[in-house]
CSV table of C-alpha atoms and ligand atoms in Angstrom, one decimal:
chain,number,residue,atom,x,y,z
A,18,UNK,CA,-36.0,-15.7,28.9
A,19,UNK,CA,-37.4,-16.2,32.4
A,20,UNK,CA,-35.0,-17.6,34.8
A,21,UNK,CA,-35.6,-21.4,35.7
A,22,UNK,CA,-37.2,-22.2,38.9
A,23,UNK,CA,-35.2,-24.3,41.3
A,24,UNK,CA,-37.5,-27.3,40.4
A,25,UNK,CA,-37.0,-26.7,36.8
A,26,UNK,CA,-33.1,-26.5,37.2
A,27,UNK,CA,-33.3,-29.7,39.0
A,28,UNK,CA,-35.2,-31.4,36.0
A,29,UNK,CA,-32.6,-30.1,33.7
A,30,UNK,CA,-29.8,-31.4,35.8
A,31,UNK,CA,-31.4,-34.9,36.0
A,32,UNK,CA,-31.8,-35.2,32.3
A,33,UNK,CA,-28.2,-34.2,31.8
A,34,UNK,CA,-26.9,-36.7,34.3
A,35,UNK,CA,-29.0,-39.3,32.7
A,36,UNK,CA,-27.7,-38.8,29.4
A,37,UNK,CA,-24.0,-38.3,30.6
A,38,UNK,CA,-23.9,-41.5,32.6
A,39,UNK,CA,-25.7,-43.5,30.2
A,40,UNK,CA,-22.9,-42.6,27.6
A,41,UNK,CA,-20.1,-43.7,30.0
A,42,UNK,CA,-17.9,-46.6,28.7
A,43,UNK,CA,-14.5,-45.9,30.2
A,44,UNK,CA,-13.0,-45.6,33.7
A,45,UNK,CA,-12.0,-42.0,32.6
A,46,UNK,CA,-15.3,-41.0,31.5
A,47,UNK,CA,-16.9,-42.4,34.6
A,48,UNK,CA,-14.7,-40.3,36.7
A,49,UNK,CA,-15.3,-37.2,34.8
A,50,UNK,CA,-19.1,-37.7,35.0
A,51,UNK,CA,-18.8,-38.2,38.6
A,52,UNK,CA,-17.1,-35.0,39.3
A,53,UNK,CA,-19.2,-33.1,37.0
A,54,UNK,CA,-22.3,-34.0,38.7
A,55,UNK,CA,-21.4,-35.5,42.2
A,56,UNK,CA,-18.3,-33.5,42.9
A,57,UNK,CA,-18.1,-32.5,46.6
A,58,UNK,CA,-16.9,-28.8,45.8
A,59,UNK,CA,-17.9,-27.7,42.1
A,60,UNK,CA,-20.4,-30.5,41.3
A,61,UNK,CA,-23.6,-29.5,39.7
A,62,UNK,CA,-25.6,-31.0,42.4
A,63,UNK,CA,-23.7,-29.1,45.0
A,64,UNK,CA,-24.2,-25.7,43.2
A,65,UNK,CA,-27.9,-26.3,42.9
A,66,UNK,CA,-28.0,-27.2,46.6
A,67,UNK,CA,-26.6,-23.9,47.5
A,68,UNK,CA,-29.5,-22.1,45.8
A,69,UNK,CA,-31.9,-23.9,48.2
A,70,UNK,CA,-31.5,-20.9,50.4
A,71,UNK,CA,-33.2,-18.6,47.9
A,72,UNK,CA,-36.3,-20.8,47.6
A,73,UNK,CA,-39.4,-19.3,49.2
A,74,UNK,CA,-39.9,-20.7,52.6
A,75,UNK,CA,-43.1,-22.4,51.9
A,76,UNK,CA,-41.7,-24.2,48.8
A,77,UNK,CA,-38.7,-25.3,50.7
A,78,UNK,CA,-39.9,-28.7,52.0
A,79,UNK,CA,-41.0,-29.9,48.6
A,80,UNK,CA,-37.8,-28.5,46.9
A,81,UNK,CA,-35.8,-30.5,49.4
A,82,UNK,CA,-37.7,-33.6,48.9
A,83,UNK,CA,-37.3,-33.2,45.1
A,84,UNK,CA,-33.7,-32.5,45.4
A,85,UNK,CA,-33.1,-35.6,47.5
A,86,UNK,CA,-34.9,-37.7,44.9
A,87,UNK,CA,-33.0,-36.3,42.0
A,88,UNK,CA,-29.7,-36.9,44.1
A,89,UNK,CA,-30.5,-40.5,44.7
A,90,UNK,CA,-31.4,-41.1,41.2
A,91,UNK,CA,-28.0,-39.7,40.0
A,92,UNK,CA,-26.1,-41.7,42.5
A,93,UNK,CA,-28.0,-44.8,41.2
A,94,UNK,CA,-26.8,-43.8,37.7
A,95,UNK,CA,-23.2,-43.8,38.8
A,96,UNK,CA,-23.6,-47.2,40.5
A,97,UNK,CA,-24.9,-48.6,37.0
A,98,UNK,CA,-22.0,-47.0,35.0
A,99,UNK,CA,-19.6,-48.4,37.4
A,100,UNK,CA,-20.9,-51.9,36.8
A,101,UNK,CA,-21.1,-51.3,33.2
A,102,UNK,CA,-17.5,-50.1,33.0
A,103,UNK,CA,-16.3,-53.1,35.0
A,104,UNK,CA,-18.0,-55.7,32.8
A,105,UNK,CA,-16.8,-53.9,29.7
A,106,UNK,CA,-13.3,-54.0,31.1
A,107,UNK,CA,-13.4,-57.6,32.1
A,108,UNK,CA,-14.7,-58.7,28.7
A,109,UNK,CA,-11.8,-56.7,27.1
A,110,UNK,CA,-14.6,-55.0,24.8
A,111,UNK,CA,-13.1,-52.4,22.5
A,112,UNK,CA,-16.4,-51.0,21.5
A,113,UNK,CA,-16.1,-47.3,21.8
A,114,UNK,CA,-18.8,-45.4,23.4
A,115,UNK,CA,-21.8,-44.8,21.1
A,116,UNK,CA,-20.8,-47.3,18.5
A,117,UNK,CA,-23.5,-49.7,17.4
A,118,UNK,CA,-23.3,-53.1,18.7
A,119,UNK,CA,-23.5,-55.5,15.9
A,120,UNK,CA,-24.4,-59.1,17.2
A,121,UNK,CA,-23.9,-60.6,13.9
A,122,UNK,CA,-20.1,-60.2,14.4
A,123,UNK,CA,-18.0,-63.1,15.7
A,124,UNK,CA,-17.7,-62.9,19.5
A,125,UNK,CA,-14.4,-62.4,21.4
A,126,UNK,CA,-12.8,-65.7,21.5
A,127,UNK,CA,-12.2,-66.8,25.1
A,128,UNK,CA,-8.5,-67.9,25.8
A,129,UNK,CA,-8.2,-71.8,26.0
A,130,UNK,CA,-6.3,-73.0,29.0
A,131,UNK,CA,-4.3,-76.3,29.1
A,132,UNK,CA,-3.0,-78.9,31.5
A,133,UNK,CA,-0.4,-77.6,34.1
A,134,UNK,CA,3.1,-78.8,33.2
A,135,UNK,CA,3.3,-81.0,36.3
A,136,UNK,CA,-0.1,-82.7,35.2
A,137,UNK,CA,1.2,-83.1,31.8
A,138,UNK,CA,4.3,-84.8,33.2
A,139,UNK,CA,2.2,-87.2,35.4
A,140,UNK,CA,0.1,-88.2,32.3
A,141,UNK,CA,3.4,-88.9,30.4
A,142,UNK,CA,5.0,-90.9,33.3
A,143,UNK,CA,1.8,-92.9,33.5
A,144,UNK,CA,1.9,-93.6,29.6
A,145,UNK,CA,5.6,-94.7,29.8
A,146,UNK,CA,5.3,-96.9,33.0
A,147,UNK,CA,1.8,-98.3,31.6
A,148,UNK,CA,3.9,-99.7,28.7
A,149,UNK,CA,6.1,-101.4,31.1
A,150,UNK,CA,3.1,-103.0,32.7
A,151,UNK,CA,2.6,-100.8,35.7
A,152,UNK,CA,-0.8,-99.7,36.7
A,153,UNK,CA,-1.7,-96.7,38.7
A,154,UNK,CA,-2.6,-97.1,42.4
A,155,UNK,CA,-3.8,-94.1,44.5
A,156,UNK,CA,-3.8,-93.2,48.2
A,157,UNK,CA,-4.8,-90.3,50.5
A,158,UNK,CA,-2.7,-87.3,51.2
A,159,UNK,CA,-3.9,-87.3,54.9
A,160,UNK,CA,-2.3,-90.3,56.5
A,161,UNK,CA,-1.8,-92.2,59.6
A,162,UNK,CA,1.5,-92.9,60.9
A,163,UNK,CA,1.3,-96.6,60.3
A,164,UNK,CA,1.3,-95.9,56.4
A,165,UNK,CA,3.8,-93.0,56.4
A,166,UNK,CA,6.2,-94.7,58.9
A,167,UNK,CA,5.5,-97.6,61.0
A,168,UNK,CA,4.7,-100.2,58.2
A,169,UNK,CA,7.6,-98.7,56.2
A,170,UNK,CA,10.1,-99.8,59.0
A,171,UNK,CA,10.5,-96.3,60.2
A,172,UNK,CA,10.9,-96.7,64.0
A,173,UNK,CA,9.3,-94.4,66.5
A,174,UNK,CA,12.9,-92.9,67.2
A,175,UNK,CA,13.7,-92.3,63.6
A,176,UNK,CA,14.4,-88.5,62.9
A,177,UNK,CA,12.2,-88.7,59.9
A,178,UNK,CA,9.3,-88.7,62.3
A,179,UNK,CA,10.2,-85.5,64.0
A,180,UNK,CA,7.2,-83.2,64.3
A,181,UNK,CA,9.3,-80.5,62.9
A,182,UNK,CA,10.0,-82.4,59.7
A,183,UNK,CA,6.3,-83.4,59.0
A,184,UNK,CA,2.9,-81.5,58.8
A,185,UNK,CA,1.1,-83.2,61.6
A,186,UNK,CA,-2.7,-82.4,61.8
A,187,UNK,CA,-3.9,-80.8,65.0
A,188,UNK,CA,-6.9,-83.2,65.0
A,189,UNK,CA,-6.5,-86.9,65.3
A,190,UNK,CA,-8.4,-89.7,63.4
A,191,UNK,CA,-12.0,-89.4,64.6
A,192,UNK,CA,-12.2,-93.2,64.5
A,193,UNK,CA,-9.0,-94.5,65.9
A,194,UNK,CA,-7.9,-91.6,67.8
A,195,UNK,CA,-4.5,-91.9,66.2
A,196,UNK,CA,-2.4,-88.8,65.0
A,197,UNK,CA,-2.7,-87.8,61.4
A,198,UNK,CA,-0.3,-86.1,59.0
A,199,UNK,CA,0.2,-84.9,55.5
A,200,UNK,CA,2.0,-87.7,53.9
A,201,UNK,CA,5.7,-86.8,53.4
A,202,UNK,CA,6.1,-89.5,50.7
A,203,UNK,CA,4.2,-91.8,48.3
A,204,UNK,CA,5.6,-94.8,49.8
A,205,UNK,CA,2.5,-94.9,51.8
A,206,UNK,CA,0.6,-96.5,48.7
A,207,UNK,CA,3.3,-99.4,48.8
A,208,UNK,CA,1.7,-100.5,52.0
A,209,UNK,CA,-1.9,-99.8,51.1
A,210,UNK,CA,-1.7,-101.7,47.8
A,211,UNK,CA,0.3,-104.7,49.5
A,212,UNK,CA,-2.2,-104.9,52.2
A,213,UNK,CA,-5.1,-105.3,49.9
A,214,UNK,CA,-3.6,-107.4,47.1
A,215,UNK,CA,-1.7,-110.6,47.2
A,216,UNK,CA,1.6,-110.6,45.1
A,217,UNK,CA,2.4,-110.3,42.2
A,218,UNK,CA,2.2,-106.4,42.5
A,219,UNK,CA,3.3,-104.1,39.7
A,220,UNK,CA,2.1,-100.4,40.6
A,221,UNK,CA,3.1,-96.8,40.3
A,222,UNK,CA,1.4,-94.1,42.4
A,223,UNK,CA,1.8,-90.4,41.5
A,224,UNK,CA,0.7,-87.5,43.9
A,225,UNK,CA,1.3,-84.7,46.3
A,226,UNK,CA,3.7,-85.1,49.2
A,227,UNK,CA,4.4,-82.3,51.9
A,228,UNK,CA,7.3,-81.4,54.0
A,229,UNK,CA,8.0,-78.3,55.9
A,230,UNK,CA,10.8,-77.1,53.9
A,231,UNK,CA,11.4,-73.4,53.2
A,232,UNK,CA,10.6,-72.7,49.6
A,233,UNK,CA,13.8,-71.8,47.4
A,234,UNK,CA,14.7,-72.7,43.7
A,235,UNK,CA,14.7,-76.4,44.5
A,236,UNK,CA,12.5,-76.9,47.4
A,237,UNK,CA,8.7,-76.3,48.0
A,238,UNK,CA,6.7,-77.5,51.0
A,239,UNK,CA,4.4,-79.6,48.6
A,240,UNK,CA,5.7,-81.4,45.7
A,241,UNK,CA,4.9,-84.6,43.7
A,242,UNK,CA,6.5,-88.0,43.7
A,243,UNK,CA,6.2,-91.1,41.4
A,244,UNK,CA,6.3,-94.2,43.6
A,245,UNK,CA,7.2,-97.7,41.9
A,246,UNK,CA,6.6,-101.0,43.4
A,247,UNK,CA,7.2,-104.4,41.9
A,248,UNK,CA,6.8,-107.6,43.9
A,249,UNK,CA,7.2,-111.0,42.5
A,250,UNK,CA,9.2,-114.4,42.6
A,251,UNK,CA,13.1,-113.8,42.3
A,252,UNK,CA,13.0,-110.1,41.5
A,253,UNK,CA,16.5,-108.6,41.7
A,254,UNK,CA,18.4,-105.3,41.7
A,255,UNK,CA,19.1,-106.0,37.9
A,256,UNK,CA,15.4,-105.7,37.4
A,257,UNK,CA,15.2,-102.4,39.1
A,258,UNK,CA,18.2,-101.0,37.1
A,259,UNK,CA,16.5,-102.2,33.8
A,260,UNK,CA,13.2,-100.7,34.5
A,261,UNK,CA,14.5,-97.3,35.6
A,262,UNK,CA,16.9,-97.2,32.5
A,263,UNK,CA,14.1,-97.9,30.3
A,264,UNK,CA,11.9,-95.3,32.1
A,265,UNK,CA,14.7,-92.7,31.9
A,266,UNK,CA,15.4,-93.5,28.1
A,267,UNK,CA,11.8,-93.1,27.3
A,268,UNK,CA,11.2,-90.0,29.3
A,269,UNK,CA,14.4,-88.2,28.2
A,270,UNK,CA,14.2,-89.4,24.7
A,271,UNK,CA,17.7,-91.0,24.1
A,272,UNK,CA,19.9,-93.8,25.5
A,273,UNK,CA,20.5,-92.9,29.2
A,274,UNK,CA,23.0,-94.3,31.6
A,275,UNK,CA,22.0,-95.1,35.2
A,276,UNK,CA,24.1,-94.9,38.1
A,277,UNK,CA,23.3,-96.4,41.6
A,278,UNK,CA,25.1,-94.8,44.6
A,279,UNK,CA,24.8,-96.5,48.1
A,280,UNK,CA,22.2,-95.1,50.3
A,281,UNK,CA,19.8,-95.7,53.1
A,282,UNK,CA,16.0,-95.9,53.5
A,283,UNK,CA,14.6,-97.9,56.4
A,284,UNK,CA,12.1,-99.6,53.8
A,285,UNK,CA,14.6,-100.9,51.4
A,286,UNK,CA,17.6,-103.0,51.7
A,287,UNK,CA,19.9,-102.4,49.9
A,288,UNK,CA,19.1,-98.8,49.2
A,289,UNK,CA,20.4,-96.5,46.4
A,290,UNK,CA,20.2,-93.1,44.9
A,291,UNK,CA,19.3,-93.4,41.3
A,292,UNK,CA,21.2,-90.9,38.9
A,293,UNK,CA,20.5,-90.5,35.2
A,294,UNK,CA,23.3,-89.3,32.9
A,295,UNK,CA,22.1,-86.5,30.9
A,296,UNK,CA,23.7,-83.8,28.9
A,297,UNK,CA,27.2,-84.9,30.4
A,298,UNK,CA,25.9,-84.6,34.0
A,299,UNK,CA,24.9,-87.0,36.6
A,300,UNK,CA,21.5,-86.0,37.7
A,301,UNK,CA,19.9,-87.3,40.9
A,302,UNK,CA,16.2,-88.4,40.4
A,303,UNK,CA,15.3,-90.2,43.5
A,304,UNK,CA,15.7,-93.2,45.9
A,305,UNK,CA,15.1,-96.8,45.3
A,306,UNK,CA,16.1,-100.3,46.6
A,307,UNK,CA,14.9,-103.8,47.4
A,308,UNK,CA,11.9,-103.8,49.5
A,309,UNK,CA,12.9,-104.6,53.0
A,310,UNK,CA,11.7,-108.0,54.4
A,311,UNK,CA,10.3,-106.2,57.5
A,312,UNK,CA,8.0,-104.2,55.2
A,313,UNK,CA,7.0,-107.4,53.3
A,314,UNK,CA,6.2,-109.0,56.8
A,315,UNK,CA,4.3,-105.9,58.0
A,316,UNK,CA,1.8,-106.3,55.1
A,317,UNK,CA,1.5,-110.1,55.5
A,318,UNK,CA,3.8,-111.2,52.6
A,319,UNK,CA,6.4,-113.9,53.0
A,320,UNK,CA,9.8,-112.6,52.4
A,321,UNK,CA,11.0,-116.2,51.5
A,322,UNK,CA,8.5,-116.5,48.7
A,323,UNK,CA,8.6,-113.1,47.2
A,324,UNK,CA,11.0,-110.2,46.7
A,325,UNK,CA,10.7,-106.8,44.8
A,326,UNK,CA,11.9,-103.3,44.5
A,327,UNK,CA,10.7,-99.9,45.0
A,328,UNK,CA,11.6,-96.5,44.0
A,329,UNK,CA,10.5,-92.9,44.5
A,330,UNK,CA,11.1,-90.2,41.9
A,331,UNK,CA,10.6,-86.4,42.1
A,332,UNK,CA,8.1,-85.4,39.4
A,333,UNK,CA,9.0,-81.7,39.6
A,334,UNK,CA,12.5,-82.5,39.0
A,335,UNK,CA,11.7,-84.5,35.8
A,336,UNK,CA,9.4,-81.8,34.7
A,337,UNK,CA,12.1,-79.0,35.3
A,338,UNK,CA,14.9,-80.9,33.5
A,339,UNK,CA,12.7,-81.5,30.4
A,340,UNK,CA,11.6,-77.8,30.1
A,341,UNK,CA,14.7,-76.2,31.6
A,342,UNK,CA,12.9,-74.7,34.3
A,343,UNK,CA,15.4,-73.5,37.0
A,344,UNK,CA,13.1,-72.5,39.9
A,345,UNK,CA,10.4,-74.9,41.3
A,346,UNK,CA,8.3,-71.8,42.6
A,347,UNK,CA,7.7,-70.8,39.2
A,348,UNK,CA,5.3,-73.9,38.8
A,349,UNK,CA,3.2,-72.7,41.8
A,350,UNK,CA,3.0,-69.0,41.3
A,351,UNK,CA,0.0,-69.4,38.8
A,352,UNK,CA,1.3,-66.9,36.5
A,353,UNK,CA,-0.4,-67.6,33.2
A,354,UNK,CA,2.5,-65.9,31.4
A,355,UNK,CA,4.8,-68.5,32.7
A,356,UNK,CA,2.5,-71.5,32.5
A,357,UNK,CA,1.4,-71.0,28.8
A,358,UNK,CA,4.8,-71.6,27.6
A,359,UNK,CA,4.4,-75.5,28.1
B,27,LIG,N1,10.3,-92.5,50.0
B,27,LIG,C1,11.6,-92.0,49.5
B,27,LIG,C2,11.7,-90.5,49.6
B,27,LIG,O1,10.7,-89.9,49.7
B,27,LIG,C3,12.0,-92.6,48.2
B,27,LIG,C4,12.1,-94.0,48.0
B,27,LIG,C5,11.0,-94.7,47.6
B,27,LIG,C6,13.3,-94.6,48.4
B,27,LIG,C7,11.0,-96.0,47.3
B,27,LIG,C8,13.3,-96.0,48.1
B,27,LIG,C9,12.2,-96.8,47.7
B,27,LIG,O2,12.8,-90.1,49.8
């Protein structure tokens, strides 16, 4: 048999590459095919190239042109095969190479997600508090100092306003020119609601708050709070305790004891830390108290006419207790293997 000419060899090579890359279905086969045809040292393309020197001088330009065309075609084959292997990989397809694709078979079921555990907790809290007559109010996460501090009776000199303890924004409010920050508490919504509605008020507000804490098992620079506010005639601490006890009993599923420890918040007087008794342990769930008369005045309410209570509970804490999660960071790692348990 006569020896193949350079051009004929190129054609044979092109055909072989075509069928080889076309059949590639796995990363391993892809790599094999790449080395076989495009390998820098022993690749088939390379060894043909080396024969270029033996081509008659007059034929060389045509041979070179053809060689480059074939080389580009093979490289394009490689690109297509890479894409194909990636898509097959992403769709978890286990159709082995060469197997016939049967479109009448049921497709791959796609994995169904579900609500994040914190979102589930929020929905449940809304449900429980809704049964107690509380409606849901909302407020922005980027706030001015009036809502986050001033109207809440937190004076300019109060350490809670320290820039190191808050996420102040680099840009001021474009209308007022006043500083802005990520809210550090949902108590902002108390003010927003009271400013826009006359008493009586009975709301909860659930959302994100931000503090520059270093993340550890119990801290995270972003977390969620549930704020509660009830304003009416002759509201007392007994009402506060009853509501929190009913809430805790509903959420934790059995009769729960509540304990108030004296505390201080500029916007409540008196102020308490609320603890729930659960599994023979006292667990702190948040702060509460009777709304300070200064706050009522700041929003234009008459403290001689109405009184009220407010509370702020940590939602992560409630969620973590319920599900025995012992590290808050797990909630925000976005690891599906963790999240799909709930
Ligand atoms: N805003 C307080 C905090 O974040 C909690 C609180 C809310 C206390 C309402 C009293 C009344 O710590």
